[in-house]
Short mmCIF file of C-alpha atoms and ligand atoms in Angstrom, two decimals:
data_model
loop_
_atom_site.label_atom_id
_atom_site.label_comp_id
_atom_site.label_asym_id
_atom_site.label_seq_id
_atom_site.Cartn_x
_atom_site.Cartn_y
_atom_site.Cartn_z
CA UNK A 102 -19.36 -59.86 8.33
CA UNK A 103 -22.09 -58.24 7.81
CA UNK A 104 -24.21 -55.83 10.04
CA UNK A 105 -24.91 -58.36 12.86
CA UNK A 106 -29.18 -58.23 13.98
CA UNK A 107 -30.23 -60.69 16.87
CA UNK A 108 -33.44 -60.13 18.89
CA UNK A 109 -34.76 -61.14 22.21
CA UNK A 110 -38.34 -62.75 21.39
CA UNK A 111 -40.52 -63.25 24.81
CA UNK A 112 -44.12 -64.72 24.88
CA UNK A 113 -45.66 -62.37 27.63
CA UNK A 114 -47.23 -65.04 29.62
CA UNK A 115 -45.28 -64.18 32.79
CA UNK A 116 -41.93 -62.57 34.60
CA UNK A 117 -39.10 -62.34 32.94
CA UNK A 118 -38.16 -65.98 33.40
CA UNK A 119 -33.89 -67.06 34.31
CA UNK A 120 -33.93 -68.97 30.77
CA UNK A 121 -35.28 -66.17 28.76
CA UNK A 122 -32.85 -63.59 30.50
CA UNK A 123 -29.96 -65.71 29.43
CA UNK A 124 -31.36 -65.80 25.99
CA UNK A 125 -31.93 -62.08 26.04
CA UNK A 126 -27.74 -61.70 27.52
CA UNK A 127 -26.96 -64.05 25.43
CA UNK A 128 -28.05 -62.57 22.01
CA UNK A 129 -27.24 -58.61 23.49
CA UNK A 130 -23.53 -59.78 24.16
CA UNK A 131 -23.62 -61.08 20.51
CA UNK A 132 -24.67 -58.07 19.21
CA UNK A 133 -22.90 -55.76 21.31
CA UNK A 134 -19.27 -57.68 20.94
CA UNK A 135 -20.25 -57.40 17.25
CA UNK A 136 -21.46 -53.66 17.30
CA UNK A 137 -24.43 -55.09 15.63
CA UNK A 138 -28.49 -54.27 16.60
CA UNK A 139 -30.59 -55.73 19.04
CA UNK A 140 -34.41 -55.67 19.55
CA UNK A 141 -37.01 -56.73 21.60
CA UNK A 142 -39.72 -58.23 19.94
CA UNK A 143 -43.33 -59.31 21.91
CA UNK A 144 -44.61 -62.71 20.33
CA UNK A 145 -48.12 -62.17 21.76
CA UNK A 146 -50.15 -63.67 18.97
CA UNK A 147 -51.61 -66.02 22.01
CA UNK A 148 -53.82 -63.41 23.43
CA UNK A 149 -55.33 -65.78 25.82
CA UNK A 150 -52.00 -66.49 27.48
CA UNK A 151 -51.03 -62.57 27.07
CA UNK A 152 -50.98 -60.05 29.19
CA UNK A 153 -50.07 -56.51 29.00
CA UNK A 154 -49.11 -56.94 32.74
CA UNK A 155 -46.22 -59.82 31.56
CA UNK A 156 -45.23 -57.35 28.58
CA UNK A 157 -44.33 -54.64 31.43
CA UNK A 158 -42.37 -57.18 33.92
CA UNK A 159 -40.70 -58.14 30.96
CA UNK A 160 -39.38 -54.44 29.37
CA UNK A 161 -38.93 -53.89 33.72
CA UNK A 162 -36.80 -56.92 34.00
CA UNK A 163 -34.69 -55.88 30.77
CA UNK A 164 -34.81 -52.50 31.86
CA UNK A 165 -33.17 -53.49 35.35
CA UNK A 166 -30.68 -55.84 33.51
CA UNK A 167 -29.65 -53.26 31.82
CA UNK A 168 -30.19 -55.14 28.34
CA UNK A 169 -30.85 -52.01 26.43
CA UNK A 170 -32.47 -52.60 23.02
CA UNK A 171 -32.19 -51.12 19.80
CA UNK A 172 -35.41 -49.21 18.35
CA UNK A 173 -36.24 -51.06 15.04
CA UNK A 174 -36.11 -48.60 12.08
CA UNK A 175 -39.45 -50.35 10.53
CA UNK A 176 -41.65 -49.30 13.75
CA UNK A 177 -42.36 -46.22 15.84
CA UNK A 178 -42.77 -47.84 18.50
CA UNK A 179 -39.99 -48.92 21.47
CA UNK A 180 -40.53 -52.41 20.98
CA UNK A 181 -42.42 -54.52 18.58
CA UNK A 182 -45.52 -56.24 19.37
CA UNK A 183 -46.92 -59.42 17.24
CA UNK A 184 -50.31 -58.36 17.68
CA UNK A 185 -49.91 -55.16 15.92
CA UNK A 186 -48.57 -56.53 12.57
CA UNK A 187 -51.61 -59.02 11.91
CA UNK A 188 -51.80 -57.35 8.30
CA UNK A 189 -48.42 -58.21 7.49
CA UNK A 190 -49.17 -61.71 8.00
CA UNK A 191 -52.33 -61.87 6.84
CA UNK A 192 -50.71 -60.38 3.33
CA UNK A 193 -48.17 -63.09 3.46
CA UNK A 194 -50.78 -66.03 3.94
CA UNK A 195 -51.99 -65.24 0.80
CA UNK A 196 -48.99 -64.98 -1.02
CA UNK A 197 -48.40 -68.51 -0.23
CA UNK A 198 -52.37 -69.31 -0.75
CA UNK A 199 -51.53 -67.71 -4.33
CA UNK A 200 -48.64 -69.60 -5.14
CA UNK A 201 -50.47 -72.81 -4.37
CA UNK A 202 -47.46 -73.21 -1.67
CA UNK A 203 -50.31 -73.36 1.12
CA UNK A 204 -53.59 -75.14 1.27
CA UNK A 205 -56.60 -74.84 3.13
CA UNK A 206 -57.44 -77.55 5.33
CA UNK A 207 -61.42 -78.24 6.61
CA UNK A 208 -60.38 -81.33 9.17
CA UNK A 209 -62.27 -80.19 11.78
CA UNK A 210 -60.32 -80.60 15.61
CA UNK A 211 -62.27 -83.70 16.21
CA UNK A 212 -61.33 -85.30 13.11
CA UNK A 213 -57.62 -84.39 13.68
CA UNK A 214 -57.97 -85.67 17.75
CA UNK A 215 -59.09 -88.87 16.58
CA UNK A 216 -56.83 -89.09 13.71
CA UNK A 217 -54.06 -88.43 16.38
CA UNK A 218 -55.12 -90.96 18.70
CA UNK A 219 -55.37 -93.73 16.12
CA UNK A 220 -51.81 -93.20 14.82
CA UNK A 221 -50.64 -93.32 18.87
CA UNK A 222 -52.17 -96.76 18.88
CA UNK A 223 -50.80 -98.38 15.32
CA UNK A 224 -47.40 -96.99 17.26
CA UNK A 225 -46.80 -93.70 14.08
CA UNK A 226 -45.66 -90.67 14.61
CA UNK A 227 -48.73 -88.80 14.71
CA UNK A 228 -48.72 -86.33 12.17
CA UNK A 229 -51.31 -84.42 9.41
CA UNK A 230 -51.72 -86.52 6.66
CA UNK A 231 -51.99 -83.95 3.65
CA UNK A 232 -55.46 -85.09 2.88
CA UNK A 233 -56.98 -81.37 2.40
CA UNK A 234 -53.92 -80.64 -0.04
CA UNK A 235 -55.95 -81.14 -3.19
CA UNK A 236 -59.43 -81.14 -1.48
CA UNK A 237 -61.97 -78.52 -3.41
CA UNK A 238 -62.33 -75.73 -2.04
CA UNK A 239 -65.53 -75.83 0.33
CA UNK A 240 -68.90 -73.70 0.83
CA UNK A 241 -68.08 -70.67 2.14
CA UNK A 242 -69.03 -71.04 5.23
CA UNK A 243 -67.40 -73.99 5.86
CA UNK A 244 -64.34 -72.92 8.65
CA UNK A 245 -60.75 -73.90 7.81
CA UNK A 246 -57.35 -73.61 8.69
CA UNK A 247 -54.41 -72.70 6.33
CA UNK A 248 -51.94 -75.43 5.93
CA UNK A 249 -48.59 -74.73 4.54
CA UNK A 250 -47.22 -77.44 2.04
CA UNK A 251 -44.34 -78.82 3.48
CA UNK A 252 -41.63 -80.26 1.39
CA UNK A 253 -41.45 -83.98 1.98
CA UNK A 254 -38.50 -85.17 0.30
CA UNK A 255 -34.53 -85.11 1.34
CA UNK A 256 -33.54 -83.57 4.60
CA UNK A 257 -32.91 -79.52 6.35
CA UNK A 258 -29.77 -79.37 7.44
CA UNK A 259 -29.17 -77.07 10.56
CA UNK A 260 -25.63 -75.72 11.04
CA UNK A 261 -26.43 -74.44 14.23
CA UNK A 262 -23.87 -72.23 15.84
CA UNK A 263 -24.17 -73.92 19.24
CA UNK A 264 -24.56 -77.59 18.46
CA UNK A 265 -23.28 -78.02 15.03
CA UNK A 266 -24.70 -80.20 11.81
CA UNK A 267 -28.04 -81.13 12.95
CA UNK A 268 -29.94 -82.84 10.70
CA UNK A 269 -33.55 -83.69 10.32
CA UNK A 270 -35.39 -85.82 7.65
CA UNK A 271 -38.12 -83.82 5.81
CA UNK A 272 -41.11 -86.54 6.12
CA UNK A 273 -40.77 -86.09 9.28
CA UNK A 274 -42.00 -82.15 8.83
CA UNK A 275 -45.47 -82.19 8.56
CA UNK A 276 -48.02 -79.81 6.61
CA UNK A 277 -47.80 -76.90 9.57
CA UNK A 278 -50.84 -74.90 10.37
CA UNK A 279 -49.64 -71.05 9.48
CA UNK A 280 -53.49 -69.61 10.04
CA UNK A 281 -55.78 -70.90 12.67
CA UNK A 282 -59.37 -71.00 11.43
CA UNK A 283 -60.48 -67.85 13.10
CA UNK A 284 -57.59 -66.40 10.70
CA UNK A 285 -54.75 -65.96 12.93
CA UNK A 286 -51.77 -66.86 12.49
CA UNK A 287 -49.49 -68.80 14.35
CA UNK A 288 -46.05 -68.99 15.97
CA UNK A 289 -43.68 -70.53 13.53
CA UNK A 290 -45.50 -69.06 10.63
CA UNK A 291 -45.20 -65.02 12.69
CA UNK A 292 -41.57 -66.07 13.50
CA UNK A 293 -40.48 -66.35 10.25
CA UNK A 294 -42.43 -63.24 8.47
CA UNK A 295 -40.55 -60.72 11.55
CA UNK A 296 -37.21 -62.57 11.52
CA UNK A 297 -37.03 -61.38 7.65
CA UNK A 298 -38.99 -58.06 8.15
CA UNK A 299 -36.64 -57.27 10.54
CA UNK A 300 -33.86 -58.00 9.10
CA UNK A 301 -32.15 -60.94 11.35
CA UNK A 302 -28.74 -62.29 10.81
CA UNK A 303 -28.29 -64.56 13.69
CA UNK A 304 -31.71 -66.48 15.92
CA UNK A 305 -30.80 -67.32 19.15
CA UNK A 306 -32.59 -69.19 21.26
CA UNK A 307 -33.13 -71.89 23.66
CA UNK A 308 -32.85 -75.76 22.00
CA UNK A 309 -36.85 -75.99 22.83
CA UNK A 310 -37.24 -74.64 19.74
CA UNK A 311 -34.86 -77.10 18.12
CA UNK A 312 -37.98 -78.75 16.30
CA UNK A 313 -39.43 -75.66 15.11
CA UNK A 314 -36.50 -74.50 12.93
CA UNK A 315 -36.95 -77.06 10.25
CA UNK A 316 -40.58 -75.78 9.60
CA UNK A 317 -39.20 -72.01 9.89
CA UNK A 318 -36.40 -73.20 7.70
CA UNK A 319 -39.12 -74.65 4.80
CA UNK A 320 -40.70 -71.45 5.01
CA UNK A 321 -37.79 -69.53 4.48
CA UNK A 322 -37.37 -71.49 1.34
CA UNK A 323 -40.84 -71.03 0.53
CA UNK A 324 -40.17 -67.52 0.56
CA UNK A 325 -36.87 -67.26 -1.01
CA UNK A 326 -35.92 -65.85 2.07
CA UNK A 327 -32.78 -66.04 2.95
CA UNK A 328 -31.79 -68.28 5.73
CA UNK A 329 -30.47 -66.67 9.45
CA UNK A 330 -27.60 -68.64 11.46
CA UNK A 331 -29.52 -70.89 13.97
CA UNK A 332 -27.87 -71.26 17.53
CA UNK A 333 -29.76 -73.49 20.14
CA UNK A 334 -28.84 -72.89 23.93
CA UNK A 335 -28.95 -76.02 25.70
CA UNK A 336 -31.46 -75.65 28.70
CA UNK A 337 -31.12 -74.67 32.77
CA UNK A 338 -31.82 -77.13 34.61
CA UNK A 339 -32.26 -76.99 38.31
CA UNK A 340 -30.27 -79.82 40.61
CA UNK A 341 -31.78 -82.38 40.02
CA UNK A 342 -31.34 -82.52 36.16
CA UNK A 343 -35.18 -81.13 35.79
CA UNK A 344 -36.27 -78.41 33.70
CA UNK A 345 -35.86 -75.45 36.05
CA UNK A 346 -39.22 -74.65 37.21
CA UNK A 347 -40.54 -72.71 40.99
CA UNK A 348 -39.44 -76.09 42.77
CA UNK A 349 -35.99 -75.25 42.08
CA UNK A 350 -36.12 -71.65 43.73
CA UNK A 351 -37.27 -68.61 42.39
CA UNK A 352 -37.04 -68.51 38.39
CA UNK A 353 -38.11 -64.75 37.85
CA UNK A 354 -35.13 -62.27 37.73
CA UNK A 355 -37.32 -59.65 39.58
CA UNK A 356 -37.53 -61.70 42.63
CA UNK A 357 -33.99 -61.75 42.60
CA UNK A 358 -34.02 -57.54 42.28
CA UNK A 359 -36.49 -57.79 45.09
CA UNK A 360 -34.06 -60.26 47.59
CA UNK A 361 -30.92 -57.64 46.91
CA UNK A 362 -29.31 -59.02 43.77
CA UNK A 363 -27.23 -56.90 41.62
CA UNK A 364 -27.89 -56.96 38.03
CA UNK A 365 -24.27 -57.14 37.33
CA UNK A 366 -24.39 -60.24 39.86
CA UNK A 367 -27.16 -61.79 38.09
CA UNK A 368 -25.66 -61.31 34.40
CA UNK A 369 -22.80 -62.73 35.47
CA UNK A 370 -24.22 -65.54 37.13
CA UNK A 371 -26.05 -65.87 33.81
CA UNK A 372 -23.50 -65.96 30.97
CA UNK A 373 -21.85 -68.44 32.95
CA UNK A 374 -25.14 -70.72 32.34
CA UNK A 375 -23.49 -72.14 28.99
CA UNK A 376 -20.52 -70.09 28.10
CA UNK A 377 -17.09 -70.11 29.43
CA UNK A 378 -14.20 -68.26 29.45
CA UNK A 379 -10.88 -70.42 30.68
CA UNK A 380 -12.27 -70.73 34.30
CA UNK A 381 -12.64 -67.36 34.84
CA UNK A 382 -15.82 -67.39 37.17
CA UNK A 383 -16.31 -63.10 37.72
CA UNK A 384 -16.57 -61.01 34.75
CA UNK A 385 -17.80 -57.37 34.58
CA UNK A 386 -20.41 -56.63 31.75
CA UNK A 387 -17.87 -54.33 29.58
CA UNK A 388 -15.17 -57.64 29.68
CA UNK A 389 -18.58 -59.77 28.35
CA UNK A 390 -19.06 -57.39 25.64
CA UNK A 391 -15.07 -57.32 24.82
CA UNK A 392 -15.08 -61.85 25.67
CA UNK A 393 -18.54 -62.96 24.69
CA UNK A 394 -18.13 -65.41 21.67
CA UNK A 395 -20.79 -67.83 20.69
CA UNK A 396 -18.16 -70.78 19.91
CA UNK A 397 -17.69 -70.80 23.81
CA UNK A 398 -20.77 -71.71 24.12
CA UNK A 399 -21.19 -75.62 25.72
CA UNK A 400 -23.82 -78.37 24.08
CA UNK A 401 -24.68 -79.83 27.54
CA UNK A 402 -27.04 -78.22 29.41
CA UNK A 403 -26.63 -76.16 32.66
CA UNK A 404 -27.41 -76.45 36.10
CA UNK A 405 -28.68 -73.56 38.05
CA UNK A 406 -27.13 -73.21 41.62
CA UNK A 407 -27.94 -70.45 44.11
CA UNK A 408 -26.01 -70.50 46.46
CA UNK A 409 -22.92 -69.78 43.27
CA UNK A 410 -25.21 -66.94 42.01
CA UNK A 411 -25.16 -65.48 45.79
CA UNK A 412 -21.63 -65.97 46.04
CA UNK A 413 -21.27 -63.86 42.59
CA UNK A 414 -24.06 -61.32 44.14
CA UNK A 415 -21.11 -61.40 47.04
CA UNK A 416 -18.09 -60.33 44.73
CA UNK A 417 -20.19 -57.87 42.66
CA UNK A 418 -21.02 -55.80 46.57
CA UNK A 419 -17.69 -55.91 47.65
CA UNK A 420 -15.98 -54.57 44.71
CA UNK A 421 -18.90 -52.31 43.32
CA UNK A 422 -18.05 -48.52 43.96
CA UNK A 423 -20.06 -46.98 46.68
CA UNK A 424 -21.76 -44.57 44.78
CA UNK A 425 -22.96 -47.10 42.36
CA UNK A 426 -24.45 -49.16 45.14
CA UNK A 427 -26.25 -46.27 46.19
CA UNK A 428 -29.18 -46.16 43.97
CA UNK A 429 -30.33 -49.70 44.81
CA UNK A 430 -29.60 -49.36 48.75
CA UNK A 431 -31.54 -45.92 49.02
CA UNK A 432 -35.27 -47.45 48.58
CA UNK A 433 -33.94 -50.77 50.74
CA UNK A 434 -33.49 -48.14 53.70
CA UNK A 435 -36.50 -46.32 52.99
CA UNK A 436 -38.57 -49.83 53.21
CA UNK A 437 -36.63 -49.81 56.95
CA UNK A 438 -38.25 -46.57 57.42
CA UNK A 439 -35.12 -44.50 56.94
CA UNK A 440 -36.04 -40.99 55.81
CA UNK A 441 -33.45 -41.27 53.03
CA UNK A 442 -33.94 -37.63 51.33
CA UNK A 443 -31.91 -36.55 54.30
CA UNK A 444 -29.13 -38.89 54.26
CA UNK A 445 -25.28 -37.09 52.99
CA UNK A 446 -24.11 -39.12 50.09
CA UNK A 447 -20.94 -38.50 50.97
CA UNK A 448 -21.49 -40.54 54.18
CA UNK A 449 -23.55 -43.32 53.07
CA UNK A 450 -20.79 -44.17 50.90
CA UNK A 451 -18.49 -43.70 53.38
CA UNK A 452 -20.95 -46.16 55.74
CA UNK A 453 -21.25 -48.65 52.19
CA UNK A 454 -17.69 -48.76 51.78
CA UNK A 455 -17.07 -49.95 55.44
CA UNK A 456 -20.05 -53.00 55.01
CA UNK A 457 -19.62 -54.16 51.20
CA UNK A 458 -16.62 -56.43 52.26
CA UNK A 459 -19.04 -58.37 54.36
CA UNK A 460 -22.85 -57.91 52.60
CA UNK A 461 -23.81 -60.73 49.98
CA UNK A 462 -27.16 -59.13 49.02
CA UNK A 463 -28.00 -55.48 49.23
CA UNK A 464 -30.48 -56.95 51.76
CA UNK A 465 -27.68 -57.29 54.11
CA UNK A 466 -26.41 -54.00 53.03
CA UNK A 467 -29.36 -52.38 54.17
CA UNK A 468 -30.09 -54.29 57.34
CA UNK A 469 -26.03 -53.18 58.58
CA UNK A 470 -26.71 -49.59 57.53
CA UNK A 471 -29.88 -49.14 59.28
CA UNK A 472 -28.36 -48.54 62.61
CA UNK A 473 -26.18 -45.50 60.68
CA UNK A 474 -29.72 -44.04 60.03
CA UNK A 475 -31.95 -45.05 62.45
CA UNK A 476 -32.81 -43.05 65.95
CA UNK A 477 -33.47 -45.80 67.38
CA UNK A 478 -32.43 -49.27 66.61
CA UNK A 479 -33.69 -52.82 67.25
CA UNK A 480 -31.52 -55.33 69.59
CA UNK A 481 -30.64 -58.35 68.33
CA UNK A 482 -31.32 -61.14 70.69
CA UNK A 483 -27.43 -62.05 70.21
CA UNK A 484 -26.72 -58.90 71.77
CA UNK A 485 -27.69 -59.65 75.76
CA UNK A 486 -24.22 -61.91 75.81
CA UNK A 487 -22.69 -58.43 75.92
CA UNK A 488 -25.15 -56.38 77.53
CA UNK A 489 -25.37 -57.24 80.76
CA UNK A 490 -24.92 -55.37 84.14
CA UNK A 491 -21.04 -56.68 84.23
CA UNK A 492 -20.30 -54.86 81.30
CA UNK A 493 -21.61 -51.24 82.98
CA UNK A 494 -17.84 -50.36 84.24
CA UNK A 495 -16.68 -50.78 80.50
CA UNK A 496 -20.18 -49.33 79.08
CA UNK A 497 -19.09 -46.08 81.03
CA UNK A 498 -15.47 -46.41 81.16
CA UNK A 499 -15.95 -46.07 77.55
CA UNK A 500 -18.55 -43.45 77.58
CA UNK A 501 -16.59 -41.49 80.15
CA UNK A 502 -13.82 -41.16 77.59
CA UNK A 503 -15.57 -40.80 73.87
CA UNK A 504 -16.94 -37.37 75.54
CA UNK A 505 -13.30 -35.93 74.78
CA UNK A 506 -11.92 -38.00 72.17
CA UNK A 507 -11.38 -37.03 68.69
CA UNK A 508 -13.94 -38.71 66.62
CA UNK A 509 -11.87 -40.66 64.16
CA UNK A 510 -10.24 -44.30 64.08
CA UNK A 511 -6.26 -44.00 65.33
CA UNK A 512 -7.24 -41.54 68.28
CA UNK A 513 -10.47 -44.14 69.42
CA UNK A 514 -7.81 -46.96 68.93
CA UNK A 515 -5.34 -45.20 71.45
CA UNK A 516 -8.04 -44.57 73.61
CA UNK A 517 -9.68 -47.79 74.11
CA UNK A 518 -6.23 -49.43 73.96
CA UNK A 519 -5.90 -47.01 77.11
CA UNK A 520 -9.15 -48.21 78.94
CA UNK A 521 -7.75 -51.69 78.21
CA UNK A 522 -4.62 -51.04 79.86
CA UNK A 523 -5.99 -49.67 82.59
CA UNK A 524 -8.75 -52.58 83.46
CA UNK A 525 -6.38 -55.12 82.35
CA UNK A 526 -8.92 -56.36 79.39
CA UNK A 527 -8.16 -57.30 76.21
CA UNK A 528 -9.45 -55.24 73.27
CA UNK A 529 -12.43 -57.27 72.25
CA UNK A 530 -14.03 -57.43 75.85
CA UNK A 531 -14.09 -54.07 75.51
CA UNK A 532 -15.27 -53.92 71.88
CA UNK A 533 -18.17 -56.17 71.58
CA UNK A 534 -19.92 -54.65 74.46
CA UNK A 535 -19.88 -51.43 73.02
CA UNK A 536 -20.31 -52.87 69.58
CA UNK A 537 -23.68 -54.73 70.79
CA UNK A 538 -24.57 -51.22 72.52
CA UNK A 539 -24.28 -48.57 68.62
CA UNK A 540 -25.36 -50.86 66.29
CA UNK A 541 -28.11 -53.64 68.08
CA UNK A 542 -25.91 -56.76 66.50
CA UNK A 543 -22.78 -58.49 67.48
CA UNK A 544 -21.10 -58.43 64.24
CA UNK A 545 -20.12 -54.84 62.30
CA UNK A 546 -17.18 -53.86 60.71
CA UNK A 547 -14.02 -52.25 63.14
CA UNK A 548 -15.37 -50.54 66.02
CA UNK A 549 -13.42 -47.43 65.25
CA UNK A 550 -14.40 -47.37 62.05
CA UNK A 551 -18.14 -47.48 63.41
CA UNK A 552 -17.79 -44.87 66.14
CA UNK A 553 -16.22 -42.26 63.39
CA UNK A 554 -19.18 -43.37 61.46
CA UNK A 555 -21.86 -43.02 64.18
CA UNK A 556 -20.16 -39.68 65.44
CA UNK A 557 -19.87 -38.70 69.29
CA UNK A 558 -23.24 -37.71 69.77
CA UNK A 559 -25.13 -40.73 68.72
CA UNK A 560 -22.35 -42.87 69.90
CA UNK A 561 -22.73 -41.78 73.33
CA UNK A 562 -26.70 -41.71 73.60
CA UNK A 563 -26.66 -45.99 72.80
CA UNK A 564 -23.93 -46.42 75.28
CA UNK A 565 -25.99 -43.96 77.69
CA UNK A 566 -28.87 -45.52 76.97
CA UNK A 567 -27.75 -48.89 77.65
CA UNK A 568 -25.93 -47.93 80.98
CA UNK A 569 -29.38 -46.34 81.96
CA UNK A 570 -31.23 -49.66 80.86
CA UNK A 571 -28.78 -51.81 82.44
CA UNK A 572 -28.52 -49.84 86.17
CA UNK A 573 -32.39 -51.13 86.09
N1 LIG B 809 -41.63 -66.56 21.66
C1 LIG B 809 -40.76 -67.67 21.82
C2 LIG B 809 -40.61 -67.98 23.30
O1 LIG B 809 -40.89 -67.14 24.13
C3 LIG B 809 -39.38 -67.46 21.26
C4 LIG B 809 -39.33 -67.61 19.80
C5 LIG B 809 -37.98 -67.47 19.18
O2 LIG B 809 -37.02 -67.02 19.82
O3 LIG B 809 -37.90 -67.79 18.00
O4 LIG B 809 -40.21 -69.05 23.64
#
């Protein structure tokens, strides 16, 4: 095969949406398994509904992914904008102008609304008659579109890579409009032009645009362009079998950065969102790259589940090295007003290695590492079951012994297992007290484990403190 060329092709008219992520995966795993190109191309010919803002969340959202995109050798710039290559299309209206293979049309929007409207009542399929095809060309000032003339006989054939031999009859393609009347162009007419200027092998893309790759496909041929491999990814839909929209949850990937999701979590989560590999359910991105094949790809359409997608966010904490989990807990504890610049990275991955097993967002992370951090810590309500004046004797039976016990986790076993002995308690009596005094919540990983983390001296001033609070 071939050098293998697949782009990602957002509309910036928002975040970087779940479905256009999964597009984005889906067509960098192509390219990547196939050591082929990928680019990022900005389809912002609708400058009303563009924004330079959506353009940034979009290259932030990618960025975050990690979906790193290839620099196309026709620009200079990092990605390439629709807006910027107006020429390019302009030059190729004319072409087809010149060849007679386009048309310009006067119906005005009023004639074409009420045209419309009639053909919904007689019960047709609305659709542009052709009537400007041989129509003289008009007074100069006269405004028009640019029609390109559609083929009307036989049928386009679509051997999509996803959904197989689709096949659509070509009367039912009508003359498309490829130039608005204030001269630019539009989106199936732009699509085509960059997919060949830039070289594309394979278009990927969500089955939305199932309809619009006949019309790219005539143009193609009106070109004598040659035609890319189509593959259509069936939709997300949320549970109950609707287009995934807000109702279903939060559909931009950066609100899932923001609630503690890894980006490993969330690509995972994603790629399962149509393609399968046996049953495997957790994949890390290099065994994507090394698995990913479009014929795994299903026709039936996917249903977006959170609470699965936390449960992946889950695995990905618990068996993601510390010091990788570092970067995105370090601004998590400075939003808990942690003065991270002085934090040993040595021990906060000492302190992440003891909480991963038990942290399903970075969220959680954060919140059990606080106390690690913190000079003083909040209480959780939960706590008062353990801190309450009956607990003093163990409170200082404890203290009384961390002030000459080796900070680390057999010599605090032997220790409390000593205090236990003595009062006749069983370890956790002993435990959650001084659990609920260090860390302000009832659940934590071992106790000895967070005494050696805590260290003597901070150890001792929450117990202290407590005893002091306690006595009244
Ligand atoms: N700009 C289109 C969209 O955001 C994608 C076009 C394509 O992939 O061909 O839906």
């Amino acid at each position: 095969m071939s050098e293998v060329r697949v782009r990602f092709a957002p509309s910036p008219t928002g975040f970087l949406h779940i479905g256009g992520a999964r597009t984005a995966l889906f067509n960098w795993l192509y390219a990547r398994h196939h050591q082929g190109k990928f680019f990022l191309r900005i389809e912002d010919t609708d400058q009303d509904r563009s924004s330079d803002e959506a353009i940034e969340a979009i290259l932030d959202g990618m960025r975050w992914l990690g979906l790193d995109w290839d620099i196309w050798e026709g620009g200079s710039e990092e990605t390439v904008r629709q807006t910027e290559r107006f020429n390019l299309y302009k030059e190729k209206v004319r072409q087809l102008l010149d060849e007679g293979k386009a048309y310009r049309c006067y119906c005005t929007a009023e004639e074409l609304a009420r045209r419309r409207t009639e053909a919904m009542k007689a019960k047709r399929v609305p659709r542009y008659d052709g009537r400007c095809r041989n129509r003289e060309a008009q007074a100069d000032n006269q405004p028009y579109a640019i029609r390109f003339k559609a083929h009307t006989e036989g049928q386009i054939v679509i051997n999509d890579m996803v959904k197989g031999e689709v096949i659509f009859e070509s009367s039912t393609v009508d003359d498309l409009i490829i130039a608005r009347s204030d001269g630019t162009p539009t989106y199936n007419f732009c699509v085509v032009v960059d997919d060949v200027a830039m070289g594309m092998t394979h278009v990927i893309r969500g089955d939305d645009h199932l309809n619009n790759t006949p019309r790219q496909i005539r143009l193609y041929e009106a070109f004598g362009y040659a035609v890319p491999k189509f593959g259509h990814l069936p939709m997300i839909l949320g549970s109950d079998k609707a287009r995934l929209s807000k109702r279903h949850g939060a559909t931009a990937v950066q609100q899932y950065r923001q609630e503690g999701y890894l980006p490993e979590a969330m690509l995972n989560y994603l790629v399962r969102l149509g393609w399968s590999y046996k049953d495997q359910e957790l994949f890390s991105l290099t065994e994507l790259v090394e698995k990913f094949s479009v014929d795994s790809i299903g026709t039936s359409p996917s249903i977006f589940n959170p609470e699965k997608l936390l449960w992946v966010n889950a695995h990905h904490i618990k068996t993601g090295d510390p010091k990788r989990l570092t970067a995105p807990l370090l601004p998590l504890l400075s939003q808990l007003g942690i003065n991270t610049k002085s934090i040993d990275s040595e021990r906060l991955e000492r302190i992440i290695c003891a909480l991963q097993e038990r942290s399903r967002t970075m969220i959680e992370l954060a919140e059990s590492a606080a106390c690690f951090f913190l000079d003083e810590i909040p209480y959780d309500d939960k706590t008062q079951k353990f801190l309450k004046a009956e607990n003093v004797p163990i409170l200082k039976a404890v203290r009384d012994c961390l002030l000459d016990t080796p900070f680390e986790h057999d010599a605090l076993l032997e220790a409390f297992k000593a205090i236990c002995e003595a009062q006749d308690l069983k370890l956790a009596k002993v435990a959650q007290p001084i659990r609920a005094a260090v860390t302000g919540k009832v659940v934590s990983p071992g106790i000895f484990d967070v005494l050696e983390l805590l260290g003597r001296e901070t150890s001792l001033k929450r117990i202290e403190g407590q005893i002091q609070k306690l006595r009244g």
